[in-house]
Coordinates of C-alpha atoms in Angstrom, one line a residue:
M1 CA 68.6 130.0 123.6
K2 CA 68.2 126.2 123.6
I3 CA 66.9 124.2 126.9
R4 CA 69.7 121.8 127.4
V5 CA 68.1 118.2 128.1
G6 CA 70.3 115.5 129.4
V7 CA 68.7 112.2 128.4
F8 CA 69.6 109.5 131.0
F9 CA 69.1 105.7 130.2
G10 CA 70.5 102.3 130.6
G11 CA 71.3 101.2 134.6
K12 CA 71.8 98.6 136.6
S13 CA 68.4 96.8 135.6
V14 CA 67.0 93.7 133.8
E15 CA 65.2 96.3 131.5
H16 CA 68.5 98.1 130.6
E17 CA 68.0 97.1 126.9
V18 CA 64.6 98.3 126.8
S19 CA 65.5 101.7 128.4
I20 CA 67.8 102.1 125.7
I21 CA 65.3 101.7 123.2
S22 CA 62.9 104.0 125.0
A23 CA 65.3 106.7 125.1
L24 CA 66.7 106.8 121.8
Q25 CA 63.1 107.0 120.4
A26 CA 62.6 109.9 122.5
C27 CA 65.9 111.7 121.6
N28 CA 65.0 111.4 117.9
S29 CA 61.5 113.0 118.8
I30 CA 62.5 115.9 121.1
N31 CA 61.6 119.2 119.1
K32 CA 65.2 120.3 118.1
D33 CA 64.1 123.7 117.4
K34 CA 63.5 124.3 121.1
Y35 CA 65.8 121.7 122.8
E36 CA 69.5 120.7 122.8
V37 CA 69.6 116.7 123.5
I38 CA 72.8 115.2 125.1
P39 CA 72.3 111.7 125.4
V40 CA 74.0 110.0 128.7
Y41 CA 74.1 106.3 128.8
I42 CA 74.4 104.5 132.0
T43 CA 76.3 101.2 132.1
K44 CA 75.3 98.2 134.1
N45 CA 77.9 99.2 136.4
N46 CA 76.3 102.5 136.7
E47 CA 79.2 104.4 134.7
M48 CA 77.9 107.6 132.6
Y49 CA 79.0 108.0 128.9
V50 CA 78.6 110.6 126.7
G51 CA 80.0 110.9 122.9
E52 CA 79.0 111.3 119.3
K53 CA 77.6 107.4 119.0
I54 CA 75.9 107.3 122.5
G55 CA 72.6 108.2 120.5
N56 CA 73.1 106.1 117.8
I57 CA 71.0 102.6 118.5
A58 CA 73.2 100.7 116.3
S59 CA 76.3 101.4 118.2
Y60 CA 74.9 99.3 120.8
R61 CA 75.5 95.8 119.0
N62 CA 79.1 96.5 120.1
L63 CA 78.9 97.9 123.6
K64 CA 82.8 97.5 124.0
S65 CA 83.6 99.2 121.0
L66 CA 81.1 101.9 121.8
L67 CA 82.5 102.5 125.1
K68 CA 85.9 102.5 123.7
E69 CA 84.9 105.4 121.4
S70 CA 82.9 107.5 124.1
R71 CA 83.9 109.4 127.2
R72 CA 83.1 108.6 130.9
V73 CA 81.6 111.6 132.7
I74 CA 80.1 112.4 136.1
L75 CA 77.3 114.9 137.1
V76 CA 78.5 117.8 139.2
N77 CA 76.4 121.0 140.3
D78 CA 78.8 123.6 140.5
G79 CA 77.2 126.8 142.0
G80 CA 73.7 126.1 140.4
K81 CA 75.2 125.0 137.0
V82 CA 74.4 121.4 136.4
Q83 CA 77.6 119.9 134.4
L84 CA 78.5 116.7 132.9
V85 CA 82.6 116.6 133.5
L86 CA 84.8 114.3 132.0
Y87 CA 86.4 111.6 134.3
P88 CA 89.2 111.1 134.7
G89 CA 89.8 114.8 134.1
K90 CA 92.2 116.1 131.7
R91 CA 95.6 117.5 133.8
F92 CA 95.2 120.9 131.6
G93 CA 92.1 122.3 129.8
N94 CA 88.6 122.2 130.2
N95 CA 86.9 119.0 131.4
V96 CA 83.4 120.1 131.1
Y97 CA 81.6 118.1 128.5
A98 CA 78.2 119.8 128.7
T99 CA 76.0 121.9 130.8
I100 CA 72.4 120.8 131.2
D101 CA 69.1 122.6 132.1
V102 CA 67.4 119.6 133.0
A103 CA 67.6 115.8 133.4
F104 CA 65.1 113.6 131.4
P105 CA 65.7 109.9 133.0
I106 CA 64.2 107.3 130.5
V107 CA 64.9 104.2 132.5
H108 CA 63.1 101.2 133.5
G109 CA 63.2 98.8 136.6
T110 CA 64.9 98.4 139.8
N111 CA 67.5 101.0 140.7
V112 CA 66.5 103.5 138.4
E113 CA 63.0 103.9 137.9
D114 CA 62.3 103.1 141.5
G115 CA 63.5 106.3 143.0
V116 CA 66.7 105.7 143.4
F117 CA 68.1 107.6 140.5
Q118 CA 65.7 110.4 141.0
G119 CA 67.0 110.7 144.5
Y120 CA 70.4 111.1 143.3
L121 CA 69.4 113.8 140.9
Q122 CA 67.5 115.6 143.6
T123 CA 70.4 115.6 145.9
I124 CA 72.6 116.9 143.6
G125 CA 70.3 119.5 142.8
V126 CA 69.4 118.5 139.2
P127 CA 65.9 119.3 137.9
Y128 CA 64.5 116.3 136.4
V129 CA 61.4 115.1 134.6
G130 CA 58.8 112.5 135.8
C131 CA 57.9 111.3 138.9
D132 CA 59.5 112.5 142.2
V133 CA 61.4 110.0 145.0
I134 CA 58.2 108.9 146.5
S135 CA 55.8 108.7 143.5
S136 CA 58.5 106.6 141.8
A137 CA 59.1 104.3 144.8
V138 CA 55.6 103.7 145.6
G139 CA 54.6 102.9 141.8
M140 CA 57.5 100.5 141.9
D141 CA 56.7 98.3 144.9
K142 CA 53.3 96.6 143.5
Y143 CA 52.0 95.9 147.1
V144 CA 52.5 99.6 148.5
M145 CA 51.1 100.7 145.3
K146 CA 48.1 98.8 145.8
T147 CA 47.5 99.9 149.3
V148 CA 47.6 103.5 148.1
F149 CA 45.0 102.9 145.5
K150 CA 42.7 100.9 147.6
D151 CA 42.9 103.6 150.1
N152 CA 41.8 105.8 147.6
G153 CA 38.7 104.1 146.4
I154 CA 40.5 102.5 143.4
P155 CA 39.4 98.8 142.6
V156 CA 42.7 96.2 142.9
L157 CA 42.8 92.6 143.2
D158 CA 43.7 91.4 146.9
G159 CA 47.1 89.8 147.3
T160 CA 49.8 88.6 149.8
V161 CA 53.7 89.6 150.0
I162 CA 56.0 86.4 150.3
H163 CA 59.5 87.3 151.4
I164 CA 62.6 84.7 150.5
S165 CA 63.7 84.7 153.9
D166 CA 60.7 83.2 154.8
Y167 CA 60.6 81.0 151.9
A168 CA 64.3 79.9 152.5
K169 CA 63.2 78.8 156.0
D170 CA 60.0 76.9 155.4
A171 CA 59.0 76.7 151.7
D172 CA 56.3 74.4 152.4
A173 CA 54.7 76.9 155.2
V174 CA 55.0 79.7 152.7
K175 CA 53.2 77.6 150.2
A176 CA 50.5 76.3 152.5
D177 CA 49.9 79.8 153.5
I178 CA 49.5 81.2 150.0
K179 CA 46.9 78.5 149.2
A180 CA 45.0 79.2 152.2
K181 CA 44.5 83.0 151.3
I182 CA 44.5 82.5 147.0
A183 CA 42.8 79.6 145.0
Y184 CA 44.6 78.5 142.0
P185 CA 44.9 79.7 139.3
L186 CA 47.1 82.7 140.9
I187 CA 49.9 84.7 139.3
V188 CA 53.5 85.1 141.2
K189 CA 55.2 88.5 140.6
P190 CA 58.5 90.2 141.7
I191 CA 57.4 93.1 143.9
N192 CA 59.7 95.7 142.1
L193 CA 60.4 94.6 138.4
G194 CA 58.1 95.8 135.2
S195 CA 58.0 94.7 131.6
S196 CA 56.6 91.0 132.9
V197 CA 59.9 90.0 134.0
G198 CA 59.8 86.8 136.4
I199 CA 56.0 86.8 136.2
M200 CA 53.9 83.3 135.8
I201 CA 50.9 82.0 136.3
A202 CA 50.5 78.7 138.4
H203 CA 47.6 76.2 138.4
N204 CA 48.8 73.7 140.5
D205 CA 51.5 72.9 143.2
E206 CA 54.0 72.0 140.6
Q207 CA 53.5 75.2 138.7
L208 CA 53.5 77.2 142.0
D209 CA 57.0 75.6 142.7
E210 CA 58.4 76.8 139.3
A211 CA 56.6 80.1 139.6
L212 CA 58.3 80.9 143.1
D213 CA 62.0 79.6 142.1
N214 CA 61.9 81.8 139.0
A215 CA 60.4 84.8 140.7
F216 CA 63.0 84.7 143.7
T217 CA 65.9 85.0 141.1
Y218 CA 64.9 88.4 140.2
A219 CA 63.7 89.8 143.7
S220 CA 63.7 88.9 147.4
K221 CA 59.8 89.9 147.8
L222 CA 57.1 88.8 145.9
L223 CA 53.4 89.6 145.5
V224 CA 50.9 86.7 144.8
E225 CA 47.5 87.5 143.5
P226 CA 44.6 85.7 142.0
A227 CA 44.8 85.1 138.3
I228 CA 41.7 86.0 136.2
T229 CA 41.0 83.4 134.1
N230 CA 38.7 85.2 131.4
L231 CA 40.7 88.4 131.3
K232 CA 40.9 91.5 128.8
E233 CA 43.8 93.8 129.5
I234 CA 43.5 97.4 128.9
N235 CA 46.2 100.3 129.2
C236 CA 45.8 103.8 129.5
S237 CA 48.2 106.6 129.6
V238 CA 47.9 109.8 131.7
C239 CA 50.2 113.2 131.4
G240 CA 50.1 116.1 133.9
D241 CA 51.2 116.5 137.7
Y242 CA 49.3 116.8 141.0
A243 CA 47.5 119.8 139.8
T244 CA 46.0 118.7 136.5
A245 CA 46.3 115.6 134.3
H246 CA 44.5 114.1 131.4
A247 CA 44.2 110.6 129.9
S248 CA 45.2 109.3 126.4
E249 CA 43.2 106.8 124.2
C250 CA 42.6 103.0 125.8
E251 CA 44.6 100.0 124.1
E252 CA 44.1 96.6 124.4
P253 CA 47.4 94.6 124.1
V254 CA 47.2 91.3 122.3
N255 CA 49.4 88.3 124.0
T256 CA 50.4 85.2 122.9
D257 CA 49.9 83.4 126.4
E258 CA 47.9 83.6 129.5
I259 CA 49.7 87.1 130.4
L260 CA 51.5 89.7 128.4
S261 CA 55.1 88.5 128.6
Y262 CA 58.3 90.2 127.9
K263 CA 58.4 88.7 124.6
D264 CA 55.2 90.1 123.4
K265 CA 55.9 93.3 124.4
Y266 CA 59.5 93.8 123.0
I267 CA 60.0 90.9 120.7
A268 CA 57.6 89.3 119.1
G269 CA 56.7 92.5 117.0
D270 CA 60.2 92.6 115.7
K271 CA 60.8 92.8 111.9
G272 CA 64.2 91.9 110.7
G273 CA 65.7 91.5 114.0
K274 CA 65.0 95.5 114.8
S275 CA 63.4 96.3 118.1
S276 CA 60.7 99.4 118.4
G277 CA 60.4 98.7 122.2
M278 CA 56.6 98.9 123.2
A279 CA 55.7 100.4 119.9
T280 CA 56.0 96.6 118.2
L281 CA 53.5 95.3 120.5
K282 CA 50.3 93.9 118.7
R283 CA 47.5 96.1 120.0
K284 CA 44.0 97.0 119.3
I285 CA 44.0 101.3 119.3
P286 CA 41.3 101.9 120.3
A287 CA 40.5 99.1 122.6
D288 CA 37.5 96.8 122.0
I289 CA 35.5 98.2 125.1
S290 CA 32.1 100.1 125.4
D291 CA 32.2 103.9 125.6
E292 CA 31.3 103.8 129.3
T293 CA 34.0 101.2 130.2
R294 CA 36.7 103.5 128.1
E295 CA 35.4 106.6 130.2
Q296 CA 35.6 104.5 133.7
I297 CA 39.3 103.7 132.8
R298 CA 40.3 106.8 131.7
T299 CA 38.6 108.4 135.0
L300 CA 40.3 106.0 137.4
A301 CA 43.6 106.4 135.4
V302 CA 44.0 109.9 136.3
K303 CA 42.3 109.5 139.7
A304 CA 45.3 107.0 140.2
F305 CA 48.1 109.2 138.7
R306 CA 46.8 112.0 141.0
S307 CA 46.7 109.9 144.1
L308 CA 50.2 108.8 143.6
G309 CA 51.2 112.4 143.3
A310 CA 52.7 111.4 139.9
S311 CA 54.3 113.6 137.2
G312 CA 55.0 113.6 133.6
T313 CA 53.5 110.5 131.6
S314 CA 52.9 107.3 133.1
R315 CA 51.0 104.5 131.7
I316 CA 48.5 102.6 134.1
D317 CA 47.3 98.8 133.2
F318 CA 43.9 97.7 134.0
M319 CA 42.4 94.2 133.8
I320 CA 38.4 93.4 132.9
D321 CA 37.3 90.2 134.5
M322 CA 35.0 89.3 131.4
D323 CA 33.0 86.9 133.4
N324 CA 31.4 89.6 135.7
G325 CA 32.7 92.9 134.0
N326 CA 34.7 93.9 137.1
V327 CA 37.6 96.6 136.1
Y328 CA 40.7 96.2 138.4
L329 CA 43.6 98.4 138.3
N330 CA 47.0 96.2 137.7
E331 CA 49.8 98.6 138.1
I332 CA 51.0 101.9 137.3
N333 CA 54.3 102.2 135.0
T334 CA 56.1 105.6 136.1
I335 CA 58.3 105.5 133.3
P336 CA 56.7 103.5 130.5
G337 CA 58.1 101.8 127.6
S338 CA 58.4 104.2 124.6
L339 CA 56.9 106.8 127.3
A340 CA 53.5 105.4 125.5
F341 CA 53.6 108.0 122.6
Y342 CA 51.6 105.3 120.8
L343 CA 48.6 106.0 123.2
W344 CA 48.5 109.9 122.5
E345 CA 48.9 109.8 118.9
P346 CA 45.2 108.5 118.4
V347 CA 43.9 111.7 120.7
G348 CA 46.0 114.2 118.3
V349 CA 49.1 114.5 120.5
K350 CA 52.3 114.3 118.4
Y351 CA 55.1 112.5 120.5
S352 CA 57.4 115.7 120.1
E353 CA 54.4 117.3 121.9
L354 CA 54.1 115.0 124.5
L355 CA 58.1 115.2 125.5
D356 CA 57.8 118.9 125.3
E357 CA 54.7 119.0 127.9
M358 CA 57.0 116.6 129.9
I359 CA 59.9 118.8 130.2
S360 CA 57.7 122.0 130.8
L361 CA 56.2 120.1 133.9
A362 CA 59.7 119.1 135.0
L363 CA 60.5 122.9 134.9
K364 CA 57.3 124.0 136.5
R365 CA 58.3 122.0 139.5
E366 CA 61.7 123.2 139.8
R367 CA 60.0 126.9 139.8
E368 CA 57.7 125.6 142.7
N369 CA 60.7 124.1 144.5
K370 CA 62.8 127.2 144.6
A371 CA 59.6 129.0 146.4
L372 CA 59.8 126.6 149.5
T373 CA 62.0 126.6 152.5
F374 CA 64.4 123.3 153.0
S375 CA 66.5 124.7 155.3
F376 CA 67.2 127.6 157.8
D377 CA 70.3 129.6 158.6
T378 CA 70.9 129.2 161.9
N379 CA 73.8 129.7 164.6
I380 CA 73.1 127.0 166.8
L381 CA 76.7 125.7 166.5
D382 CA 78.2 128.8 166.5
G383 CA 80.6 129.1 169.5
F384 CA 79.9 125.6 170.5
T385 CA 82.9 124.1 172.2
G386 CA 82.2 121.4 174.9
G387 CA 79.5 120.3 177.3
K388 CA 77.2 117.3 176.5
L389 CA 75.9 116.6 173.0
G390 CA 73.8 113.4 172.6
G391 CA 75.9 111.7 175.4
T392 CA 79.1 112.8 174.0
K393 CA 81.7 114.6 176.6
G394 CA 83.4 117.6 175.0
G395 CA 83.4 118.6 171.3
K396 CA 84.9 115.5 169.6
L397 CA 83.5 112.1 168.9

């Protein structure tokens, strides 16, 4: 009997469209002899839709038409059976669209990749692929992520956090504090976004104003770091869990500006107006680095992955300061664009095999969780009729 996999994508995120591309690539690559795939599209209003056309990328050119021809569902755990139930339901007949064995979130960005969606699945009792709530949340917050890596001896750049309330209260004081801590050039980033959204480099006061205003349109909290001027970016993917993990080949993305932009990642490599997600990015694989540096980065990538308690497949992005050869970990992407399959093929791992390993890891975690105790059967409320409880007299609140 095939394992039924619900692939969830979209959601309320600025990376919504990128998620669609990544997910449908995966849907087409999952081994259909072993898995039955049910694509589930999440709108920007957080409504879930299923249907024949949900798995067809061309259908998303006319979203209104797609939704009209699809069915809205809700996720329900009915006695241990995870079901996609039609909503609103029919008065008569069966309202269960499909039953799934495991959820595969292929979502990017705030509200979906940051532990929020994972928490929803965990609360309902749905086994799911990838990082758990904590590692997803830490992996999304660039500052918290840095502190975890730094505490584990992984080299990162120092940075400072800026809150929108402080900036609104006294912008000049905030900018003065930034410049006292970090010299130009510096880089400004929304603290919880990916795909290079909202990121800008500032070389002077005027550009700092622009960078802060731009980033605050996407997030209420920012991270400011020194900008490496003679920079080489290197990415490496890791697959596994807390027990064991292995690294992919290293890549060197090619950017058209000072930083690797959203356009570089998802648009610049398009042909004929079609997008293939991160697979379109111009890159050198293997990266143009020494064997020693390659092994250093691959080792650091696995160490970072395990220190975060990650699971599934992540992509870890590094920076090399070419002026002194120092290597810094920039960030981890807990659900990378296109799930970073292009980094695994050079080391002999087919995309279908990578997806199979990710699903197997999710089912392993579910088996391990079932062996743990999360609640006790007690009778402490049995017969409670009155008295004081937390300052409340009687049995009523």
